[in-house]
Short mmCIF file of C-alpha atoms in Angstrom, two decimals:
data_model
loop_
_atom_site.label_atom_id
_atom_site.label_comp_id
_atom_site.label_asym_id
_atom_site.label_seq_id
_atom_site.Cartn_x
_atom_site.Cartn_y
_atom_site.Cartn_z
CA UNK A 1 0.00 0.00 0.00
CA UNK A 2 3.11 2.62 0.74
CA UNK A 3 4.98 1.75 -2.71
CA UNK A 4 1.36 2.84 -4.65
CA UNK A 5 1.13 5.91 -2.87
CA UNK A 6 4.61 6.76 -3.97
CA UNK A 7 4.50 5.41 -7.05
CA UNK A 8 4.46 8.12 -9.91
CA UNK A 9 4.05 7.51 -13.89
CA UNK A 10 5.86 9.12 -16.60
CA UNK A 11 5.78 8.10 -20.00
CA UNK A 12 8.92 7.73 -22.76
CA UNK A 13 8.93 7.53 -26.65
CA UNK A 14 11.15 5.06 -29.24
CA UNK A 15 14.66 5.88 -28.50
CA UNK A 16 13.65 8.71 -25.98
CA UNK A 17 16.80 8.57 -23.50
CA UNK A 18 15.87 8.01 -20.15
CA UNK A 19 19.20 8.33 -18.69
CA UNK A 20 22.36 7.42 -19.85
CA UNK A 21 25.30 4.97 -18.53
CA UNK A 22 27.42 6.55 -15.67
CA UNK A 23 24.42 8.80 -14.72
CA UNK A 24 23.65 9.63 -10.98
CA UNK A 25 20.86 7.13 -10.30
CA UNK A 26 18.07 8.71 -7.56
CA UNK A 27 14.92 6.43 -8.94
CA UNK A 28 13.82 2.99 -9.28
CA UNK A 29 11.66 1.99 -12.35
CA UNK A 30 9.13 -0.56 -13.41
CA UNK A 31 7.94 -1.14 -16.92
CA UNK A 32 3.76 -0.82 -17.16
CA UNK A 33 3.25 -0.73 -20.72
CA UNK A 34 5.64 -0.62 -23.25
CA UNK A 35 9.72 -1.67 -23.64
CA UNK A 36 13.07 -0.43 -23.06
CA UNK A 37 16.22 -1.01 -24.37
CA UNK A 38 19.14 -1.14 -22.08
CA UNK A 39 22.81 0.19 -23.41
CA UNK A 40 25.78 -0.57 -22.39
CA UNK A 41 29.25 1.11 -24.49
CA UNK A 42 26.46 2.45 -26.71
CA UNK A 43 25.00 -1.46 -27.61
CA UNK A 44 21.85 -2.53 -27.08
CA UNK A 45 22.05 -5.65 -24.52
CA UNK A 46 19.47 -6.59 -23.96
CA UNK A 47 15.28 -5.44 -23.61
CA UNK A 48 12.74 -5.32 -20.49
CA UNK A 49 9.37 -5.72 -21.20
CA UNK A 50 6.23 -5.05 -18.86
CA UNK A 51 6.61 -6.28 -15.30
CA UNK A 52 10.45 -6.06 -15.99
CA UNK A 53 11.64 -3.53 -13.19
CA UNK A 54 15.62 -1.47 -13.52
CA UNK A 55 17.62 1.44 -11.48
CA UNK A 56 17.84 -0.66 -7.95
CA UNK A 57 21.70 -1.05 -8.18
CA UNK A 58 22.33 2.92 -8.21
CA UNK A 59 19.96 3.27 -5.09
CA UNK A 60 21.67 -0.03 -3.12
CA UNK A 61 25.17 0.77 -3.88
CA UNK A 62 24.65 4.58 -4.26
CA UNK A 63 26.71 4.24 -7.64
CA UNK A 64 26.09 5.76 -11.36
CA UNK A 65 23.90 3.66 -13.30
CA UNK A 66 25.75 0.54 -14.79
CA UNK A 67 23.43 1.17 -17.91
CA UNK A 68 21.39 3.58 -20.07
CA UNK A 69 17.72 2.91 -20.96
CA UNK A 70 16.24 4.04 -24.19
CA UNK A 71 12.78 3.57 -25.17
CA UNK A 72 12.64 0.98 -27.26
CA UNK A 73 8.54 1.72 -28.52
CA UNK A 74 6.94 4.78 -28.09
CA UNK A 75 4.07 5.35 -25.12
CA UNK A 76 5.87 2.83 -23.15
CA UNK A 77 4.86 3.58 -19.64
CA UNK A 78 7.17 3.49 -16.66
CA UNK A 79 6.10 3.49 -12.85
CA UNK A 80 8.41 5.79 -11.36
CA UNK A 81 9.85 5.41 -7.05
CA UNK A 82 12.39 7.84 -5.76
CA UNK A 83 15.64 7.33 -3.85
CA UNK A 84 13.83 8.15 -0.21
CA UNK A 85 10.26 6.04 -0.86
CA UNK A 86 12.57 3.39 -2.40
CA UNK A 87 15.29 3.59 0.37
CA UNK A 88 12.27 3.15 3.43
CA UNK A 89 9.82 1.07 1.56
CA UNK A 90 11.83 -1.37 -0.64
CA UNK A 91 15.56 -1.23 -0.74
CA UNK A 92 16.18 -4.01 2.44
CA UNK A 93 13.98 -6.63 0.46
CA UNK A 94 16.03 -5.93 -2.59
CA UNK A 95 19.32 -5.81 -1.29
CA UNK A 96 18.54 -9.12 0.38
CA UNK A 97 16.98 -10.82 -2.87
CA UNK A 98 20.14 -8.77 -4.95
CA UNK A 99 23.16 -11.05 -2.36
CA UNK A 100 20.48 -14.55 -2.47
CA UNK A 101 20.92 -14.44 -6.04
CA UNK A 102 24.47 -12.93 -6.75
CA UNK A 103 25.39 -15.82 -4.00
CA UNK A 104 23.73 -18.54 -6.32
CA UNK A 105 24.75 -17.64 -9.77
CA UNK A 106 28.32 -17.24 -8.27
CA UNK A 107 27.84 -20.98 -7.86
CA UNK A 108 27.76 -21.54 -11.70
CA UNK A 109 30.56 -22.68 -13.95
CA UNK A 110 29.53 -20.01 -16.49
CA UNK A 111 30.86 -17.10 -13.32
CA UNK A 112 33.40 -18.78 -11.86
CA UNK A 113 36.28 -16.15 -11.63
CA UNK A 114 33.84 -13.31 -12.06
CA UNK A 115 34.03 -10.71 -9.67
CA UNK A 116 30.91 -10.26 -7.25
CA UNK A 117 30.43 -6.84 -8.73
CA UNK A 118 30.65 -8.12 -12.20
CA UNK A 119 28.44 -10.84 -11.60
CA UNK A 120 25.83 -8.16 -9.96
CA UNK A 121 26.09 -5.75 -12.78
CA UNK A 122 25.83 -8.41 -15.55
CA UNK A 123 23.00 -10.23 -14.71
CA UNK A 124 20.46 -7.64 -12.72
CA UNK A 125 18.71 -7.30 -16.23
CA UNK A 126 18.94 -10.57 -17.22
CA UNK A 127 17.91 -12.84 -14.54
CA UNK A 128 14.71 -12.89 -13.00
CA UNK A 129 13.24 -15.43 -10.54
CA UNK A 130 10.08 -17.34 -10.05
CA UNK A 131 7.87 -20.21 -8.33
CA UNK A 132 6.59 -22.87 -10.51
CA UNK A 133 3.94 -25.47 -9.48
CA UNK A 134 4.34 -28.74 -9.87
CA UNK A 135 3.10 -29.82 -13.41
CA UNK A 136 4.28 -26.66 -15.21
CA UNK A 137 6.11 -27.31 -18.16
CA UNK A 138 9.65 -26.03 -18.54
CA UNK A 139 10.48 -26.79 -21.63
CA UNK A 140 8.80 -29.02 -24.45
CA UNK A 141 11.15 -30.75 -26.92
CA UNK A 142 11.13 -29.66 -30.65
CA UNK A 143 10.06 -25.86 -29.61
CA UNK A 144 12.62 -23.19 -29.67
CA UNK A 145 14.98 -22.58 -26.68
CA UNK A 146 14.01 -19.00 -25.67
CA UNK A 147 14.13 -19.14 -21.83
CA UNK A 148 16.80 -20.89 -19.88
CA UNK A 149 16.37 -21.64 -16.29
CA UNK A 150 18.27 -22.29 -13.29
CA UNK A 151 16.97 -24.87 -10.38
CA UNK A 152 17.37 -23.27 -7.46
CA UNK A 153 15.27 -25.81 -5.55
CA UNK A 154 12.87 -28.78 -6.28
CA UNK A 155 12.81 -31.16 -8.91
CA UNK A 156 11.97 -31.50 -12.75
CA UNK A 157 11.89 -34.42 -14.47
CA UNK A 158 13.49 -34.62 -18.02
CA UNK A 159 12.45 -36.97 -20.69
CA UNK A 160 15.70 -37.01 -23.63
CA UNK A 161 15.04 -36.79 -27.58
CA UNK A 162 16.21 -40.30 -29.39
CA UNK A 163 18.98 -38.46 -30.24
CA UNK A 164 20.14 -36.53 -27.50
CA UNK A 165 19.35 -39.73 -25.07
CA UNK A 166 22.06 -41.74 -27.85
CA UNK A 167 24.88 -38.97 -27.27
CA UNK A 168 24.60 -39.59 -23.27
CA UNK A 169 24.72 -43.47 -24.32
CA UNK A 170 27.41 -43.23 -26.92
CA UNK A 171 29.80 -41.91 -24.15
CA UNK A 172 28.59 -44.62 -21.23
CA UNK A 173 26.65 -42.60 -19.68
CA UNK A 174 23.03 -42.55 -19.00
CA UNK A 175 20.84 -39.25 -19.47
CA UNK A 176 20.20 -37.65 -16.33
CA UNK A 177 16.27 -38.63 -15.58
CA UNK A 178 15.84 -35.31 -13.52
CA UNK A 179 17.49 -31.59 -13.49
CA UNK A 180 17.83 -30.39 -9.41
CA UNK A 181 19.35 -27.67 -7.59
CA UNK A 182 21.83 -25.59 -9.43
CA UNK A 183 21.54 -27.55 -12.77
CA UNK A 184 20.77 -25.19 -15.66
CA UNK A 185 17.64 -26.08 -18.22
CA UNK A 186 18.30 -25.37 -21.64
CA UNK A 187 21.89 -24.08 -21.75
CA UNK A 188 22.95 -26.33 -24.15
CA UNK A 189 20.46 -25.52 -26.45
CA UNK A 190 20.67 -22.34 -26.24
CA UNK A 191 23.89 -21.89 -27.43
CA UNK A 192 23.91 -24.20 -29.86
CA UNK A 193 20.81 -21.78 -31.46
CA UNK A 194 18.54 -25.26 -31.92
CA UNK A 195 14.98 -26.47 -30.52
CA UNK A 196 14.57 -27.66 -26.85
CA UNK A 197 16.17 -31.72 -27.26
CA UNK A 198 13.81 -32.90 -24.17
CA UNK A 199 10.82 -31.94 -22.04
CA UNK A 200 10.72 -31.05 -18.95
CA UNK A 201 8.08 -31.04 -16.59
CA UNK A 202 8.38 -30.12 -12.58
CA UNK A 203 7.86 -32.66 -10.19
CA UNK A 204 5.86 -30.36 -7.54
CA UNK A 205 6.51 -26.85 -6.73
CA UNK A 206 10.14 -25.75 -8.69
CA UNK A 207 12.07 -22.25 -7.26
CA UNK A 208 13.81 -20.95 -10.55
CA UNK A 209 16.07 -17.71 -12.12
CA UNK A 210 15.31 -17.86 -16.02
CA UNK A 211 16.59 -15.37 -18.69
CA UNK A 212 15.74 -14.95 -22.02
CA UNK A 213 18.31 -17.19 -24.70
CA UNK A 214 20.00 -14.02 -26.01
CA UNK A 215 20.38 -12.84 -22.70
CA UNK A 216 22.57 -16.40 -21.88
CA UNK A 217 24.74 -16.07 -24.01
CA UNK A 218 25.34 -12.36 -23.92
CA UNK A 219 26.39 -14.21 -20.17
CA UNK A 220 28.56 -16.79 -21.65
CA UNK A 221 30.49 -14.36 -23.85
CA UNK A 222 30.97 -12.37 -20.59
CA UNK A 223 33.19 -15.47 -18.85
CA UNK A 224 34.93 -16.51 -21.96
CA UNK A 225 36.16 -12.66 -22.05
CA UNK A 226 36.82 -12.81 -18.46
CA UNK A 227 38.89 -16.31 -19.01
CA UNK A 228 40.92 -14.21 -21.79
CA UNK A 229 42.03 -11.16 -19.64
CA UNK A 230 43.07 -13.40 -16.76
CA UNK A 231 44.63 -15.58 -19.17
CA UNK A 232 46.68 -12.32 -20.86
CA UNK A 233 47.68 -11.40 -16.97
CA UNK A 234 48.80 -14.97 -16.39
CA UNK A 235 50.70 -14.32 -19.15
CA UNK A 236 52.32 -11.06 -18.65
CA UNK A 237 53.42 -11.63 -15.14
CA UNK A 238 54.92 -15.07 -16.68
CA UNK A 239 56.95 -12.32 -18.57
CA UNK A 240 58.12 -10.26 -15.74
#
């Protein structure tokens, strides 16, 4: 009941500029109607749709926003919180859900390495999270990999294409008959830009983070650059 009192709305065009990477950050946002597209180096990274909320890590960390956001359709409508309503209303929860989920992802092979701060930045657009009830389908085999998801608790059981179940079984191995906490749903296929190769259905109620596919591998690129520079480093102090 506080947060709608002090919500406000304002209203952006296509490629209207919000505000722009490095800003001073003193409100928190949440897309009502409409899209924005989020820049980073002056590229488009990535696009939050309604429900989609941005601007928390300026207000947390007090820091310049990590990002700019341009309208990405015009009349897109944005529900608008300022730094004091945000700072006694909201910011404990979200600091709280912000370290639950750096804490996890930091878990993955895909961050390994990554600085806290990097993993924070990188992924506060990306990755969302959500409750799933048992019976919910994840993913259906032969439909196009456009979420991934990772298990942060329950169970979902995974039933293998022929051919995927063979490559398991050409190597000795037999495919995994359920995906549980930490694995990641869809990854592969993802990447590999094909159709889901299995279905997967939860077995009760499932706690996931899920991003969109492009949104992955914007992710994945992100280690394998991070895997170069501290390769180069290794390197140069080999030199010294």
């Amino acid at each position: 009941k506080e947060c709608c009192k002090a919500l406000t709305l304002c209203k952006i065009d296509n490629e209207e500029v919000l505000f722009n990477q490095h800003d001073e950050g003193d409100t928190f946002y949440i897309v009502y109607k409409g899209s924005v597209n989020v820049i980073v180096g002056g590229n488009r990274v990535a696009t939050l749709h309604e429900g989609s909320a941005f601007g928390e890590l300026s207000l947390i960390r007090g820091e310049p926003r990590a990002a700019g956001i341009v309208g990405a359709v015009d009349n897109t409508e944005l529900m608008v919180i300022g730094k004091k309503d945000y700072d006694r209303i909201l910011k404990g929860d979200a600091t709280t859900q912000m370290e639950i989920r750096t804490d996890f992802l930091e878990k993955q092979p895909m961050f390994a390495g990554m600085e806290r701060n990097t993993v924070q930045n990188e992924t506060q657009n990306y990755v969302k999270n959500r409750d799933l009830k048992g019976g919910k389908v994840i993913a259906k085999e032969g439909q196009p990999s456009e979420l991934v998801h990772f298990v942060v608790s329950g169970k979902v059981k995974v039933q293998w294409s022929r051919g995927a179940a063979k490559q398991y079984e050409d190597q000795g191995l037999q495919p995994p008959q359920h995906f549980t906490v930490n694995d990641i749903i869809g990854g592969d296929d993802a990447l590999a830009d094909r159709p889901f190769s299995f279905t997967a259905v939860c077995v009760g109620p499932v706690e996931v983070y899920y991003c969109e596919k492009k949104d992955f591998m914007t992710m994945a690129t992100l280690k394998e650059d991070a895997d170069r520079e501290r390769e180069v480093k290794m390197q140069v102090a080999g030199l010294k």
